[in-house]
Amino acid sequence: MHLSLLRTTVVALVLALSPAALAAEGAPLELTPAEGLTYWTPAPGTFTPRTMADPERVAFADEVTLAYTITARGRTTNVQVIDATPAGAHTGWAVSAIKAMRFEPTARNAARTPIRSQITSRWDGPAPK
């Protein structure tokens, strides 16, 4: 009887400490943009994203939807382009902008829980000629 209980306990511990279980535990919460703002708010101040292309020479996307993760330190990682209008246009300006942003946890997020969310950005700089 005790040996059976011991085996069950060992199996439970192995499963609980497996890499898959540990990875799932540290995964960011998947939240809508509105839900994300209840966990993190953009830090005040200015930031200067790098733009590697000239909008006068390269067709910039008018609108870009990005997925991103906010880490426990309030930084963005794993930035991915989900959609761009027009398709195939330059999206680097939007990726640079979200990578340059910093966030502060809200009172609700004192534990600094990482999240994954999306944002849609619109280019309102000079139009390509």
Backbone as a ProteinNet text record, in pm:
[ID]
protein_1_A
[PRIMARY]
MHLSLLRTTVVALVLALSPAALAAEGAPLELTPAEGLTYWTPAPGTFTPRTMADPERVAFADEVTLAYTITARGRTTNVQVIDATPAGAHTGWAVSAIKAMRFEPTARNAARTPIRSQITSRWDGPAPK
[TERTIARY]
82.6	0	87.3	189.5	277	359.8	400	478.5	395.5	269.8	180.9	163.6	146.7	132.9	262.2	375.3	504.4	523.5	487.5	498.6	410.3	289	195.9	251.1	309.2	366.8	485.8	571.3	688.1	643.3	546.8	496	436.4	360.7	301.6	409.2	514.6	625	698.3	724	792.6	710.4	580.6	494.8	486.7	480.2	470.9	598.1	713.4	840.7	893.3	812.5	856.8	875.4	963.6	984.2	856	768.5	642.8	556.8	551.9	472	533.3	665.9	731.9	713.2	718.3	700.8	559.5	460.4	321.8	296.4	362.9	343.9	395.6	504.2	563.5	512.6	418.7	367.7	288.6	300.8	224.5	75.6	-4.4	-149.3	-183.2	-271.8	-319.3	-438.1	-421.9	-525.9	-559.7	-684.6	-723	-653.2	-645.9	-583.3	-647.3	-779.7	-847	-811	-807.4	-769.4	-623.8	-538.2	-396.8	-372.3	-453.9	-438.7	-476.1	-544.5	-573.4	-454	-355.5	-234.2	-113.4	-102.3	13.6	-33.9	35.3	5.9	135.1	126.7	249.5	317.4	448.6	525.1	524.2	514.6	518.9	657.2	661.8	788	787.8	898.3	909.3	1000.8	981.1	1068.4	1086.7	1199.8	1230.6	1259.2	1158.9	1184.2	1272.6	1349.1	1434.7	1355.7	1369.9	1308.1	1420.3	1437.1	1547.8	1518.5	1395.3	1359.5	1308.9	1321.5	1276.7	1135.2	1037.3	899.6	880.2	978.4	970.2	1004.1	1077.6	1123	1060.5	1015.2	961.6	814.7	731.7	589.4	568.9	535.9	508.6	364.8	343.6	207.8	129.9	6.9	-77.9	-123.7	-144.9	-196	-129.6	-82	-13.8	-69.6	-105.9	-148	-34.5	6	118.9	76.1	135.1	122.6	255.1	250.5	371.2	351.1	463.2	460.4	519.9	458.1	516	572.5	703	770.4	745.8	791.3	777.5	853.7	949.3	1025	959.7	845.2	774.7	829.9	904.7	961.6	886.4	892.8	823.6	920.9	872	948.8	855	912.6	834.5	733.3	778.7	692.2	674.4	548.1	515.9	412.3	433	335.3	222.5	101.2	-17.9	-81.2	-88.4	-153.4	-98.1	-98.9	-55.5	-138.3	-166.7	-241.5	-161.7	-128.9	-150.7	-54.7	-95.9	-14.8	120.4	225.8	359.2	431.5	362.9	426.6	517.9	606.9	705.6	637.3	665.8	606	708.9	834.4	941.6	919.7	854.7	829	742.4	642.1	552.2	623.4	703.5	779.7	877	947.7	1041.5	970	853.9	779.2	738.5	684.2	639.8	759.3	871.4	991.1	1048.4	1030.9	1084.7	997.8	874	783.3	822.6	790.4	808.6	674.4	649.6	522.1	544.4	446.2	446.5	326.5	343.8	230.2	123.1	-0.9	-110.5	-119.5	-202	-221.3	-272.5	-350.8	-404.4	-292.9	-182.1	-75.1	50.9	35.8	151	250.9	204.9	292.1	370	341.6	409.6	395.3	273.6	243.3	267.5	349.3	369.3	240.4	220.3	101.2	140.1	52.7	64.8	-61.8	-45.7	-161.4	-134.3	-221.9	-209	-234.3	-181.8	-207.4	-213.7	-296.2	-301.5	-248.9	-145.2	-83.4	-108.6	-123.3	-146.1	-34.2	18.4	124.1	58	98.4	46.8	162.1	272.7	387.1	371.2	479	470.6	435.3	352.1	312.7	426.1	448.4	550.3	513.7	614.6	589.9	601.9
-118.7	0	125.5	130.7	246.9	261.5	149.8	153.9	211.2	177.3	229.1	380	426.1	567.9	641.9	582.8	640.9	654	550.7	556.4	667.2	676.3	778.5	917.8	936	1065.4	1099.8	1001.7	1025	1061.3	989.7	1019.1	1159.7	1196.8	1330.7	1438.3	1417.4	1514.1	1526.9	1414.8	1418.1	1495.8	1471.3	1543.3	1691.4	1723.6	1863.5	1940.6	1874.3	1940.4	1922.9	1866.8	1845.6	1979.5	1985.5	2110.7	2166.4	2079.4	2127.6	2195.7	2136.5	2196.4	2328.7	2335.2	2459.3	2567.6	2532	2630.1	2685.6	2599.7	2644.8	2738.1	2712.8	2795.2	2936.5	2953.9	3084.2	3153.5	3093.5	3151.7	3279.1	3379.5	3502.7	3479.2	3560.9	3555.6	3610.1	3545	3592.9	3684.7	3814.2	3912.2	3998.6	4045.7	4143.6	4275.3	4368.5	4497.5	4567.2	4564.1	4629.1	4560.3	4427.8	4354.3	4381.1	4392.1	4417.4	4547.1	4648.7	4777.7	4771	4665.4	4649.7	4589.2	4536.9	4479.3	4571.8	4635.1	4719.2	4847.4	4958	5085.8	5140.8	5205.7	5260.7	5357.3	5346.3	5433.3	5574.8	5674.6	5812.6	5846.6	5946.7	5989.4	5970.4	6002.6	5989.4	5873.9	5819	5714.1	5738.1	5700	5722.7	5590	5535.5	5411.7	5440.8	5343.4	5356.4	5319.6	5400.3	5372.2	5355.3	5233.8	5203.2	5237.2	5266.1	5295.3	5439.2	5496.3	5632	5626.9	5687.4	5681.4	5755	5838.5	5906.2	5810.4	5701.6	5608.3	5469.4	5433.1	5298.8	5311.4	5226.6	5228.5	5173.7	5261.9	5221.1	5170.6	5069.7	5021.2	5129.7	5152.1	5252.1	5205.9	5074.3	5017.5	4882.3	4859.3	4734.3	4680.8	4552.8	4486.2	4395.6	4414.2	4341	4262.8	4146.5	4071.5	4091.6	4100.8	4124.5	4073.1	4053.3	4011.8	4123.8	4152.7	4244.1	4156.7	4171	4089.2	4144.9	4071.9	4116.3	4246.3	4278.7	4404	4519.1	4493.7	4599.4	4627.6	4533.5	4548.5	4458.7	4494.1	4414.7	4317.6	4196.4	4093.6	4018.4	3929.8	3842.2	3920.5	4029.3	4112.4	4044.3	4028.6	3962.8	4044.5	4059.3	4127.3	4029.2	4066.1	3983.6	4021	4152.6	4200.2	4337.4	4370.4	4501.7	4543.5	4676.2	4731.7	4847.2	4846.4	4739.1	4623	4506.9	4386.5	4404.4	4360.1	4367.1	4498.7	4599.2	4728.3	4719.5	4816.5	4818.2	4832	4737.1	4737.2	4763.7	4784.3	4801.8	4915.4	5023.6	5136.3	5094.9	5009.1	4965.7	4869.7	4779.2	4685.2	4762.4	4860.2	4941.3	5018	5070.9	5148.8	5062.6	4943.5	4859.7	4805.4	4777.9	4732.3	4841.5	4967.4	5078.7	5114.2	5070.2	5105.6	5037.2	5102.6	5048.1	5058.9	4965.5	4960.9	4953.8	5004.7	4995.8	4913.5	4831.6	4749.9	4838.1	4797.8	4867.5	4817.2	4879.6	4835.9	4691.8	4653.9	4517.3	4415.9	4460.5	4370.6	4391.2	4393.9	4410.5	4296	4180.7	4064.5	4075.1	4178.2	4200.7	4080.1	4034.4	3919.1	3951.2	3872.7	3894.3	3867	3943	3923.4	3919.4	3862.4	3863.5	3929.5	4027.8	4099.8	4146	4231.3	4285.1	4435.3	4502	4645	4671.8	4767.2	4811.7	4954.4	4976.8	5108.6	5162.6	5294.7	5360	5459.4	5457.9	5550.4	5682	5791.3	5920.5	6017.6	5958.5	6037.4	6079.4	6125	6168.3	6052.2	6080.3	5977.7	5953.7	5828.1	5800.2	5867.3	5912.9	5979.8	5882.4
0	0	0	88.1	95.7	-30.9	-89.7	-212.2	-327.4	-334.7	-438.4	-421.7	-299.9	-271	-306.1	-275.3	-306.2	-457.6	-533.2	-678.9	-736.9	-689.3	-736.3	-708.3	-590.6	-553.8	-642.8	-669.3	-755.5	-896.6	-951.9	-1085.3	-1089.4	-988.7	-982.7	-977.6	-901.1	-893.8	-1026.1	-1091.3	-1220.4	-1322.1	-1326.7	-1420.1	-1386	-1259.4	-1217.2	-1248.1	-1246.1	-1269.6	-1411.1	-1500.7	-1637.8	-1708.6	-1809.9	-1883.3	-1943.7	-1992.8	-2050.9	-1945.7	-1827.2	-1719.9	-1676.2	-1666.6	-1626.3	-1732.4	-1860.1	-1967.2	-1967.1	-1948.6	-1947.1	-1830	-1718.3	-1600	-1622.2	-1698.6	-1721.6	-1847.1	-1918.2	-2041.5	-2011.4	-2099	-2076.8	-2096.6	-2030.6	-2049.1	-2186.8	-2258.2	-2388.6	-2362.2	-2392.6	-2362.2	-2483.2	-2486.9	-2588.6	-2554.5	-2649.8	-2618.3	-2498	-2488.1	-2374.5	-2242.6	-2242.3	-2121.3	-2085.1	-2188.1	-2164.9	-2089.6	-2117.7	-2049.3	-1901.9	-1860	-1717.5	-1643.7	-1718.5	-1659.8	-1675.4	-1791.5	-1823.5	-1888.5	-1859.1	-1922.4	-1984	-2098.4	-2157	-2060.1	-2048.6	-1959.5	-2015.9	-1929.3	-1978.2	-2032.8	-2115.3	-2172.7	-2322.5	-2381	-2524.9	-2559	-2673.8	-2723.7	-2872.6	-2922.1	-3062.4	-3130.9	-3198.9	-3272.7	-3392.9	-3432.4	-3550.8	-3675.2	-3775.6	-3903.7	-4004.5	-4051.9	-4142.3	-4288.5	-4321.2	-4459.5	-4470.1	-4585.6	-4612.8	-4669.2	-4599.6	-4648.9	-4781.1	-4819	-4948.3	-5062.7	-5031.8	-5135.7	-5125.5	-5006.3	-4982.3	-4943.2	-4998.5	-4964.4	-4823.7	-4729.9	-4592.4	-4583	-4499.3	-4475	-4402	-4444.3	-4380.1	-4242.5	-4230.2	-4105.3	-4083.1	-3959.3	-3926.2	-3795.5	-3795	-3672.2	-3627.1	-3501.1	-3444.1	-3321.8	-3303.2	-3177.4	-3104.7	-2972.1	-2893.2	-2751.6	-2683.1	-2542.8	-2459.7	-2346.3	-2248	-2137.1	-2110.6	-2010.2	-1869.9	-1770.4	-1631.1	-1606.1	-1692.7	-1679.9	-1755.4	-1821.6	-1893.1	-2031.1	-2084.9	-2219.8	-2317.4	-2444.8	-2545.4	-2611.9	-2637	-2706.7	-2799.9	-2879.5	-2968.2	-3052.1	-3113.2	-3196.3	-3332	-3373	-3499.8	-3575.5	-3704.7	-3789.7	-3819.6	-3786.3	-3810	-3944.3	-3971.8	-4093.7	-4128.6	-4255.9	-4301.7	-4422.1	-4430.1	-4542	-4600.3	-4726.5	-4822.9	-4798.5	-4841.5	-4823.6	-4892.3	-4827	-4883.9	-4861.9	-4806.9	-4781.8	-4660.4	-4644.1	-4535.9	-4398.9	-4308.3	-4173.9	-4064.9	-4103.8	-4006.3	-3910	-3954.5	-3865.7	-3747.6	-3771.7	-3664.5	-3569.6	-3624.3	-3541.7	-3452.4	-3509.7	-3431.2	-3320.2	-3352	-3252.7	-3133.5	-3158	-3045.8	-2968.1	-3036.6	-2965.8	-2876.3	-2914.2	-2836.4	-2715.7	-2713.9	-2604	-2473.9	-2363.6	-2229.6	-2157.4	-2066.4	-1996.8	-1845.8	-1772.9	-1627.3	-1584	-1479.1	-1434	-1369.6	-1386	-1319	-1175.3	-1094.6	-955.4	-951.8	-1049.5	-1057.8	-1083.7	-1144.8	-1186.1	-1101	-971.8	-882.4	-899.1	-943.3	-963.4	-1095.4	-1175.6	-1303.9	-1397.6	-1414.1	-1498	-1645.4	-1713.8	-1857.5	-1934.5	-2041.5	-2124.7	-2272.1	-2351.9	-2499.2	-2550.8	-2638.5	-2689.8	-2832.1	-2883.8	-3017.7	-3016.2	-3118.2	-3135.9	-3285.7	-3324.2	-3462.5	-3465.8	-3546.7	-3559.8	-3698.9	-3707	-3835.4	-3862	-3983.7	-4024.4	-4063.4	-3997	-4037.7	-4065.7	-4110.2	-4152.2	-4296.3	-4357.9	-4498.1	-4590.3	-4685.7	-4783.1	-4880.8	-4917.1	-5018.1	-5150.8	-5223.5	-5351.9	-5466.7
[MASK]
+++++++++++++++++++++++++++++++++++++++++++++++++++++++++++++++++++++++++++++++++++++++++++++++++++++++++++++++++++++++++++++++++

